[in-house]
Coordinates of C-alpha atoms in Angstrom, one line a residue:
Chain A
M260 CA 114.1 94.7 100.0
K261 CA 116.2 92.8 102.2
V262 CA 116.6 93.9 106.1
K263 CA 120.5 92.5 107.3
R264 CA 119.5 92.7 110.9
I265 CA 117.9 95.0 114.0
D266 CA 120.5 97.8 114.7
H267 CA 118.6 99.3 117.8
I268 CA 115.7 99.8 119.8
G269 CA 114.8 103.0 120.5
I270 CA 113.9 103.6 124.1
V271 CA 112.5 107.2 125.4
V272 CA 113.1 108.1 128.9
K273 CA 113.2 111.0 131.2
D274 CA 116.5 111.5 132.3
L275 CA 119.6 110.1 129.9
A276 CA 121.9 110.1 132.8
T277 CA 119.8 108.3 135.4
A278 CA 118.8 105.6 132.3
L279 CA 122.4 105.3 131.7
G280 CA 123.2 104.5 135.4
T281 CA 120.4 102.2 135.6
F282 CA 121.7 100.3 132.8
E283 CA 125.4 100.7 133.5
H284 CA 125.6 99.8 137.3
N285 CA 122.9 97.3 137.6
F286 CA 123.2 95.6 134.1
G287 CA 126.5 95.6 133.1
F288 CA 126.0 97.6 129.7
T289 CA 128.7 100.1 129.2
P290 CA 127.6 103.3 127.1
D291 CA 129.3 103.4 123.2
S292 CA 131.6 107.0 123.8
A293 CA 131.7 107.2 120.1
K294 CA 127.6 107.5 119.2
G295 CA 125.1 109.6 120.4
G296 CA 125.2 112.9 122.0
E297 CA 122.8 116.3 121.4
V298 CA 120.7 116.6 118.4
A299 CA 119.1 119.9 118.5
A300 CA 117.5 119.6 115.4
L301 CA 115.7 116.6 116.8
G302 CA 115.3 118.2 120.2
I303 CA 116.6 115.1 122.0
K304 CA 120.1 114.0 123.2
N305 CA 120.8 110.2 123.6
A306 CA 123.1 107.4 124.0
F307 CA 124.1 104.2 122.3
V308 CA 124.6 101.0 124.9
P309 CA 125.8 98.0 122.6
V310 CA 124.3 94.3 123.3
G311 CA 125.8 91.8 121.3
A312 CA 125.6 93.0 117.9
S313 CA 122.4 95.4 118.1
D314 CA 122.5 98.5 120.2
L315 CA 120.0 99.7 123.0
E316 CA 119.5 103.8 122.1
F317 CA 118.3 105.7 125.3
I318 CA 116.4 109.3 124.0
Q319 CA 115.7 112.2 126.4
P320 CA 113.5 114.6 124.7
L321 CA 115.1 118.3 125.6
G322 CA 111.5 120.1 124.7
E323 CA 108.1 120.0 124.6
E324 CA 108.4 119.4 120.5
G325 CA 109.0 116.9 118.2
P326 CA 107.9 112.9 118.2
V327 CA 110.0 112.0 121.3
A328 CA 108.8 114.8 123.5
G329 CA 105.4 113.9 122.0
F330 CA 105.7 110.0 123.1
A331 CA 107.2 111.0 126.6
K332 CA 103.8 113.2 126.7
E333 CA 101.9 110.3 126.3
R334 CA 103.2 107.1 127.7
G335 CA 106.0 108.4 130.1
E336 CA 109.3 106.3 129.3
G337 CA 109.4 103.0 127.0
M338 CA 109.9 101.4 123.9
F339 CA 109.5 104.1 121.4
M340 CA 111.0 102.7 118.2
L341 CA 112.9 99.7 116.1
S342 CA 115.7 100.4 113.8
V343 CA 116.4 97.9 111.2
E344 CA 119.8 97.9 108.8
V345 CA 119.3 98.1 105.0
D346 CA 122.0 97.7 102.6
D347 CA 121.1 100.5 100.6
L348 CA 118.4 103.2 102.2
A349 CA 117.2 104.6 98.8
A350 CA 116.3 101.4 97.1
A351 CA 114.9 100.1 100.8
V352 CA 113.0 103.4 100.7
E353 CA 111.7 103.2 96.6
S354 CA 110.7 99.3 97.6
L355 CA 108.3 99.6 100.5
R356 CA 106.7 102.6 98.6
A357 CA 106.2 100.5 95.7
R358 CA 104.4 98.0 98.2
G359 CA 102.2 100.9 98.7
A360 CA 104.0 101.9 102.5
R361 CA 104.5 105.6 103.2
V362 CA 108.1 106.2 103.6
G363 CA 109.5 109.5 104.6
N364 CA 112.5 110.8 102.2
P365 CA 116.0 109.5 103.5
N366 CA 117.7 112.2 105.5
G367 CA 121.0 111.5 107.2
G368 CA 121.2 107.7 106.6
V369 CA 117.9 107.0 108.2
A370 CA 114.4 106.9 106.8
F371 CA 111.2 106.7 108.8
V372 CA 108.5 104.6 107.4
S373 CA 104.6 106.1 108.4
M374 CA 103.5 104.0 111.4
K375 CA 100.2 104.0 109.2
S376 CA 102.1 101.6 107.1
T377 CA 103.4 99.3 110.1
H378 CA 100.2 98.6 112.3
G379 CA 101.4 101.4 114.5
V380 CA 105.2 100.4 115.1
N381 CA 107.6 103.4 115.0
L382 CA 110.1 101.6 112.5
Q383 CA 113.4 103.4 111.3
L384 CA 115.6 102.2 108.0
I385 CA 119.2 103.0 108.9
Q386 CA 122.0 102.5 106.2
R387 CA 125.3 102.0 108.0
G388 CA 128.8 102.7 105.9
Chain S
M751 CA 128.2 94.4 138.7
G752 CA 126.5 93.1 135.4
I753 CA 123.9 90.3 134.3
G754 CA 126.3 88.5 131.7
A755 CA 123.8 89.4 128.8
T756 CA 125.6 88.2 125.4
H757 CA 123.0 89.6 123.1
I758 CA 119.3 90.8 122.4
D759 CA 117.4 87.6 122.1
H760 CA 114.1 88.7 120.6
I761 CA 111.6 91.7 120.5
V762 CA 108.4 91.4 121.2
I763 CA 105.5 93.0 118.6
S764 CA 102.3 92.8 120.1
S765 CA 99.1 93.5 118.2
N766 CA 95.5 92.7 118.2
D767 CA 95.9 90.3 115.0
S768 CA 99.6 89.1 115.1
A769 CA 99.5 87.1 112.0
A770 CA 98.2 89.8 110.0
T771 CA 101.4 92.0 111.1
A772 CA 103.5 89.5 111.3
A773 CA 102.6 88.8 107.1
L774 CA 102.7 92.7 107.3
F775 CA 106.7 92.9 108.2
S776 CA 107.6 89.9 106.4
E777 CA 106.5 90.5 103.0
N778 CA 107.6 94.7 103.6
L779 CA 110.9 93.8 104.9
G780 CA 111.5 90.5 103.6
L781 CA 111.7 88.8 106.6
E782 CA 111.2 85.0 106.8
I783 CA 108.6 83.9 109.3
K784 CA 110.5 80.9 110.6
R785 CA 107.7 79.6 113.0
T786 CA 104.5 79.8 113.8
M787 CA 102.7 78.4 117.4
S788 CA 99.8 78.8 120.1
R789 CA 101.6 79.3 123.3
P790 CA 100.9 76.7 125.7
G791 CA 98.3 77.9 128.5
T792 CA 97.1 81.0 127.4
G793 CA 96.6 80.3 123.5
A794 CA 98.5 82.8 122.5
H795 CA 99.2 83.2 118.8
L796 CA 102.7 83.7 117.9
E797 CA 105.0 84.1 114.8
F798 CA 108.7 84.2 114.6
A799 CA 111.2 85.6 112.3
K800 CA 115.0 85.7 112.7
L801 CA 117.4 88.7 111.9
K802 CA 121.0 87.3 112.6
E803 CA 120.8 86.5 116.2
V804 CA 117.8 88.7 117.0
V805 CA 114.2 86.4 116.6
L806 CA 111.3 89.1 116.3
E807 CA 108.1 87.8 117.4
F808 CA 104.6 89.1 116.5
A809 CA 102.3 88.1 119.5
G810 CA 98.6 88.3 119.7
P811 CA 95.6 86.6 120.8
G812 CA 94.7 83.2 119.6
T813 CA 91.6 83.9 118.9
V814 CA 91.5 87.8 116.7
Q815 CA 88.8 89.6 117.3
P816 CA 86.5 92.0 115.0
Y817 CA 88.5 95.1 115.1
D818 CA 88.1 98.2 112.6
E819 CA 92.2 98.4 112.5
V820 CA 95.4 96.2 113.1
K821 CA 97.2 97.7 115.9
A822 CA 100.5 96.5 117.1
K823 CA 103.1 98.4 119.1
L824 CA 106.8 97.5 120.8
S825 CA 105.9 95.9 124.0
G826 CA 109.2 94.5 125.1
F827 CA 112.5 92.3 124.8
V828 CA 114.3 89.8 126.0
L829 CA 118.4 89.7 126.9
A830 CA 120.0 86.3 126.2
V831 CA 122.4 85.5 129.9
T832 CA 124.8 82.8 130.6
D833 CA 124.1 82.0 133.7
M834 CA 120.3 82.7 134.9
G835 CA 120.9 82.2 138.9
S836 CA 123.5 84.8 138.9
A837 CA 122.1 87.8 136.7
V838 CA 118.6 87.3 138.6
A839 CA 120.6 87.1 142.1
A840 CA 122.9 89.7 141.2
L841 CA 119.7 92.3 140.2
R842 CA 117.4 91.1 143.0
A843 CA 120.7 92.1 145.5
A844 CA 120.1 95.7 143.9
G845 CA 116.8 96.0 144.6
F846 CA 115.0 95.0 141.7
E847 CA 112.0 93.0 141.6
T848 CA 112.2 89.8 138.9
T849 CA 109.7 86.7 138.3
E850 CA 110.8 83.5 139.5
P851 CA 113.1 81.8 136.4
R852 CA 110.8 79.0 134.6
A853 CA 111.0 76.8 131.6
A854 CA 110.9 79.1 128.6
V855 CA 108.7 78.0 125.4
Q856 CA 112.1 77.5 123.6
P857 CA 113.2 73.9 124.5
G858 CA 115.8 73.8 127.4
A859 CA 115.3 77.2 128.3
V860 CA 114.6 79.4 131.3
I861 CA 113.1 82.6 131.5
S862 CA 112.4 85.3 134.1
A863 CA 110.8 88.7 134.0
V864 CA 112.2 92.1 135.3
K865 CA 109.5 93.6 136.9
T866 CA 110.7 97.0 138.5
G867 CA 113.3 99.8 137.5
T868 CA 113.5 99.5 134.0
H869 CA 112.3 102.9 132.4
G870 CA 109.3 101.7 131.4
V871 CA 110.7 98.8 129.1
P872 CA 109.2 95.3 129.8
F873 CA 112.1 93.1 129.5
A874 CA 113.1 89.5 130.3
L875 CA 115.9 87.7 130.6
I876 CA 116.4 84.2 128.8
Q877 CA 119.1 81.5 129.1
Y878 CA 119.1 78.3 126.5
N879 CA 121.2 75.4 127.4
A880 CA 119.6 75.3 131.1
L881 CA 117.5 72.5 131.0
P882 CA 117.7 68.8 129.8
I883 CA 115.9 68.7 126.4
E884 CA 113.1 65.9 126.9
T885 CA 114.2 63.5 123.5
K886 CA 111.4 60.6 122.5
G887 CA 113.2 57.5 122.1

């Protein structure tokens, strides 16, 4: 398996608009209007800010359930996830499983590697295009 | 206003055993560890892999203490800027606390940490080619 690049860093925030305002007005980062929005199935809303060839993803939990809400409750705001792009998601999942890693089934172009298989780092595999 | 960031320069993954975490990521993701070093001053054990423009830095103690399991986490990232002086001045003018730029581990580079107002994300700025690089004649 070969990773192509860092796709994005996921950052959990309490309030998406406030965080975007901070990063846009003070750091000069403009959100990508083509990405992000509300993801009801995950109980979040998000926005992506390009920085070079990768993005910062700001994620706000919308309720009390789910991994993002759990992270926010336990740790507050902070770095939540690393997303890496692969050429072939199914093959990447297969390769990792063959190495003994626990990986969720691909869904919507992404798959999550169990934190038990990454020394605790929340790792997402994503296939673009 | 902006800080002139060009890209994410590196992402830091800290671990109680950075060599083990670097090896795990290297083996599972096919990353090549390009450099291993001991940080001057602290003795921290650092290993580096590169994915296009972004470096993954695995950082841990120089002397690994006995542990039940390896524990790692995303602990910050560094943005590359083209003019550290302007970036730091802009942030300070906006009320952010930043450290005084200092020489980085990378030859010729300077680094400054943004200490406040980052929504829980520790991050720093780095400018390459900011200092003359010493050459041995």
